[in-house]
XYZ file of C-alpha atoms in Angstrom:
217
model
C 0.243 0.008 -0.317
C 1.153 3.151 -1.346
C 0.276 7.070 0.005
C 0.876 10.419 -1.188
C 0.091 13.315 -0.987
C -1.687 15.821 -4.222
C -1.840 19.212 -2.447
C -3.350 20.101 0.464
C -6.749 19.179 0.383
C -6.353 15.788 -1.156
C -4.354 12.507 -0.254
C -4.143 9.381 -2.983
C -3.598 5.357 -1.609
C -2.480 2.810 -4.236
C -3.666 -0.547 -2.711
C -3.686 -4.039 -3.950
C -6.792 -6.596 -3.982
C -4.815 -8.722 -2.213
C -4.064 -6.066 0.764
C -7.551 -4.980 0.394
C -8.537 -8.675 1.172
C -5.954 -9.210 4.114
C -8.004 -5.988 5.395
C -11.070 -7.672 5.654
C -12.542 -6.165 2.747
C -13.620 -6.732 -0.549
C -13.901 -4.617 -3.988
C -17.476 -5.248 -4.138
C -18.000 -3.768 -0.082
C -15.331 -0.983 -1.581
C -18.080 0.058 -4.611
C -21.482 -0.364 -2.551
C -21.334 2.974 -0.669
C -22.596 0.986 1.896
C -21.250 0.847 6.052
C -18.151 -1.152 4.570
C -17.272 1.618 2.104
C -17.072 4.133 5.249
C -15.242 1.808 7.648
C -12.554 0.918 4.602
C -12.247 4.457 4.299
C -11.398 5.149 7.938
C -9.143 2.235 7.946
C -7.349 3.801 5.062
C -7.229 7.479 7.044
C -6.098 5.653 9.985
C -2.867 4.469 8.312
C -2.436 7.489 6.026
C -1.830 9.528 9.039
C 0.588 6.812 10.371
C 2.372 6.950 7.517
C 2.910 10.701 7.348
C 2.473 11.124 11.208
C 0.163 13.751 11.160
C -3.838 13.569 11.880
C -6.159 14.810 8.920
C -9.055 16.712 9.367
C -10.604 15.048 5.979
C -14.345 16.019 5.705
C -14.323 13.639 2.106
C -16.249 15.714 -0.392
C -15.275 13.441 -3.083
C -13.468 9.834 -3.538
C -12.196 8.614 -7.286
C -11.245 4.923 -7.687
C -9.116 4.402 -10.427
C -8.251 0.697 -11.496
C -4.938 0.876 -12.926
C -3.440 -1.499 -15.190
C -1.272 -3.753 -12.593
C -4.837 -4.337 -11.128
C -4.328 -2.013 -8.332
C -7.161 0.149 -7.116
C -5.682 4.121 -6.703
C -8.059 5.896 -3.991
C -8.419 9.886 -3.890
C -9.407 11.247 -1.427
C -10.238 15.306 -1.248
C -11.386 17.170 1.776
C -14.389 19.938 1.258
C -12.132 22.926 2.380
C -13.001 26.543 2.887
C -13.969 29.172 0.776
C -10.376 30.710 0.969
C -8.849 27.604 -0.687
C -11.219 26.467 -2.838
C -9.828 27.587 -5.732
C -6.666 25.219 -4.959
C -9.282 22.081 -4.407
C -10.691 22.800 -7.842
C -7.405 22.423 -9.121
C -6.818 18.959 -7.264
C -10.000 18.081 -8.755
C -9.689 19.233 -12.079
C -5.923 17.860 -12.013
C -7.495 14.241 -11.175
C -9.799 14.252 -13.654
C -7.916 14.811 -15.957
C -4.942 12.523 -15.108
C -7.844 9.719 -15.576
C -7.568 9.998 -18.914
C -4.976 8.045 -20.801
C -3.717 9.855 -23.100
C -0.273 7.774 -23.581
C -2.516 4.909 -24.183
C -4.946 6.598 -26.622
C -2.116 7.305 -28.838
C -0.425 3.992 -28.844
C -4.133 2.481 -29.491
C -4.364 5.315 -32.473
C -1.124 4.312 -33.895
C -2.116 0.814 -33.304
C -5.223 1.387 -35.106
C -3.758 3.123 -37.962
C -1.540 0.463 -38.552
C -4.366 -2.390 -38.767
C -6.845 -0.663 -39.963
C -8.928 -1.114 -36.854
C -10.266 1.839 -34.500
C -10.042 1.230 -30.928
C -11.252 3.523 -28.243
C -10.164 4.418 -24.524
C -13.407 5.110 -22.824
C -12.930 7.883 -19.722
C -16.085 7.209 -17.582
C -17.300 9.269 -14.847
C -20.121 8.513 -12.066
C -21.563 11.425 -10.560
C -23.427 10.582 -6.760
C -26.445 13.141 -5.686
C -27.729 12.535 -2.757
C -31.050 14.268 -3.994
C -32.904 14.641 -7.382
C -33.641 18.359 -6.754
C -29.620 18.951 -6.456
C -28.919 16.621 -9.291
C -31.896 18.710 -11.900
C -30.211 21.799 -10.650
C -26.728 20.781 -11.473
C -28.308 19.289 -14.757
C -29.102 22.830 -15.430
C -26.083 24.167 -15.044
C -24.484 22.129 -17.545
C -23.159 24.457 -20.873
C -20.842 22.900 -23.213
C -21.498 22.080 -26.910
C -22.757 18.559 -26.925
C -23.670 16.634 -24.003
C -21.537 13.621 -23.533
C -23.294 10.608 -23.591
C -24.910 9.713 -19.990
C -27.506 7.592 -18.275
C -29.099 7.580 -14.557
C -29.141 5.153 -12.194
C -30.556 4.793 -8.693
C -28.331 3.040 -6.120
C -29.318 2.751 -2.630
C -31.151 5.706 -2.687
C -28.685 8.095 -4.016
C -28.636 8.881 -7.746
C -25.498 8.044 -9.893
C -25.357 10.075 -13.155
C -22.770 8.237 -15.650
C -20.715 10.214 -18.057
C -18.655 9.478 -20.613
C -16.099 11.623 -21.448
C -13.707 10.105 -23.880
C -14.900 12.495 -26.946
C -14.740 15.497 -24.649
C -11.831 18.191 -25.023
C -9.574 19.331 -21.935
C -11.636 22.652 -21.629
C -14.946 20.817 -21.514
C -13.862 18.553 -18.934
C -12.662 21.729 -17.190
C -16.192 22.542 -16.952
C -17.689 19.849 -16.005
C -15.313 19.470 -13.438
C -15.693 22.455 -11.546
C -19.816 22.366 -11.750
C -19.149 18.820 -10.529
C -17.623 19.541 -7.285
C -19.937 22.118 -6.730
C -22.962 20.354 -6.788
C -21.927 16.483 -6.672
C -21.656 14.537 -3.699
C -18.936 11.849 -5.088
C -17.057 11.648 -8.609
C -15.782 8.220 -9.170
C -13.590 7.529 -12.575
C -13.116 4.326 -14.208
C -15.684 2.383 -16.534
C -15.850 -0.474 -13.780
C -17.620 1.786 -11.344
C -19.684 2.340 -14.378
C -20.526 -0.901 -15.404
C -21.265 -1.892 -11.251
C -23.649 0.820 -10.908
C -25.164 -0.540 -14.453
C -25.438 -4.012 -13.262
C -27.101 -3.261 -9.503
C -28.677 -0.003 -9.829
C -31.989 1.072 -10.856
C -32.522 2.002 -14.574
C -34.215 5.441 -14.359
C -32.941 7.558 -17.781
C -31.429 4.950 -20.280
C -29.896 7.826 -22.565
C -29.764 11.810 -22.596
C -30.119 12.112 -19.182
C -29.091 15.570 -18.802
C -30.530 16.819 -21.580
C -34.173 15.267 -20.102
C -33.414 16.646 -16.963
C -32.861 20.143 -18.181
C -36.619 20.349 -19.056
C -37.643 19.534 -15.677
């Protein structure tokens, strides 16, 4: 298990599935947003405090889970700071979201596709979680991009999960969405595995163009 700090308000933990199991948890429990998820987070915080020999005061605003190519799980926890440090916090969140876009891998795949004549795309999926439908509707009304990304809406454990595909969006559009997401959302999780889990276990509400339909309410 490896810890690192990303800015003043964000910590990152890279952990293998074996390490998660040795702590008494499973990947399914961590991804379930239940009591076991919170227990795991508390355990990670305690271990991070020992690692850095300091006391964190992390009121978690966003949690991002990135599944890495070596089968490890990278967890990024960001607190919700005061107004005086909000811009720094936003930079942390935006940098984290942009870093999930595997540009080098994408270029490699595009080069391979050019050689083989077959097109391949690395998908960048974000799952944005809201505790209430009212907040979600207000969020949707504020989305302002030239073209909405593919998106769908599910309900899971009394929370609303908006799954978006950022693959074709520009960096500037991602930044706009990141800033808006930090203002309205209760959680932000990156990775196709997270979206697939919600699609499998959640209740389908709006299959396509969820943002566009919510803006009309």
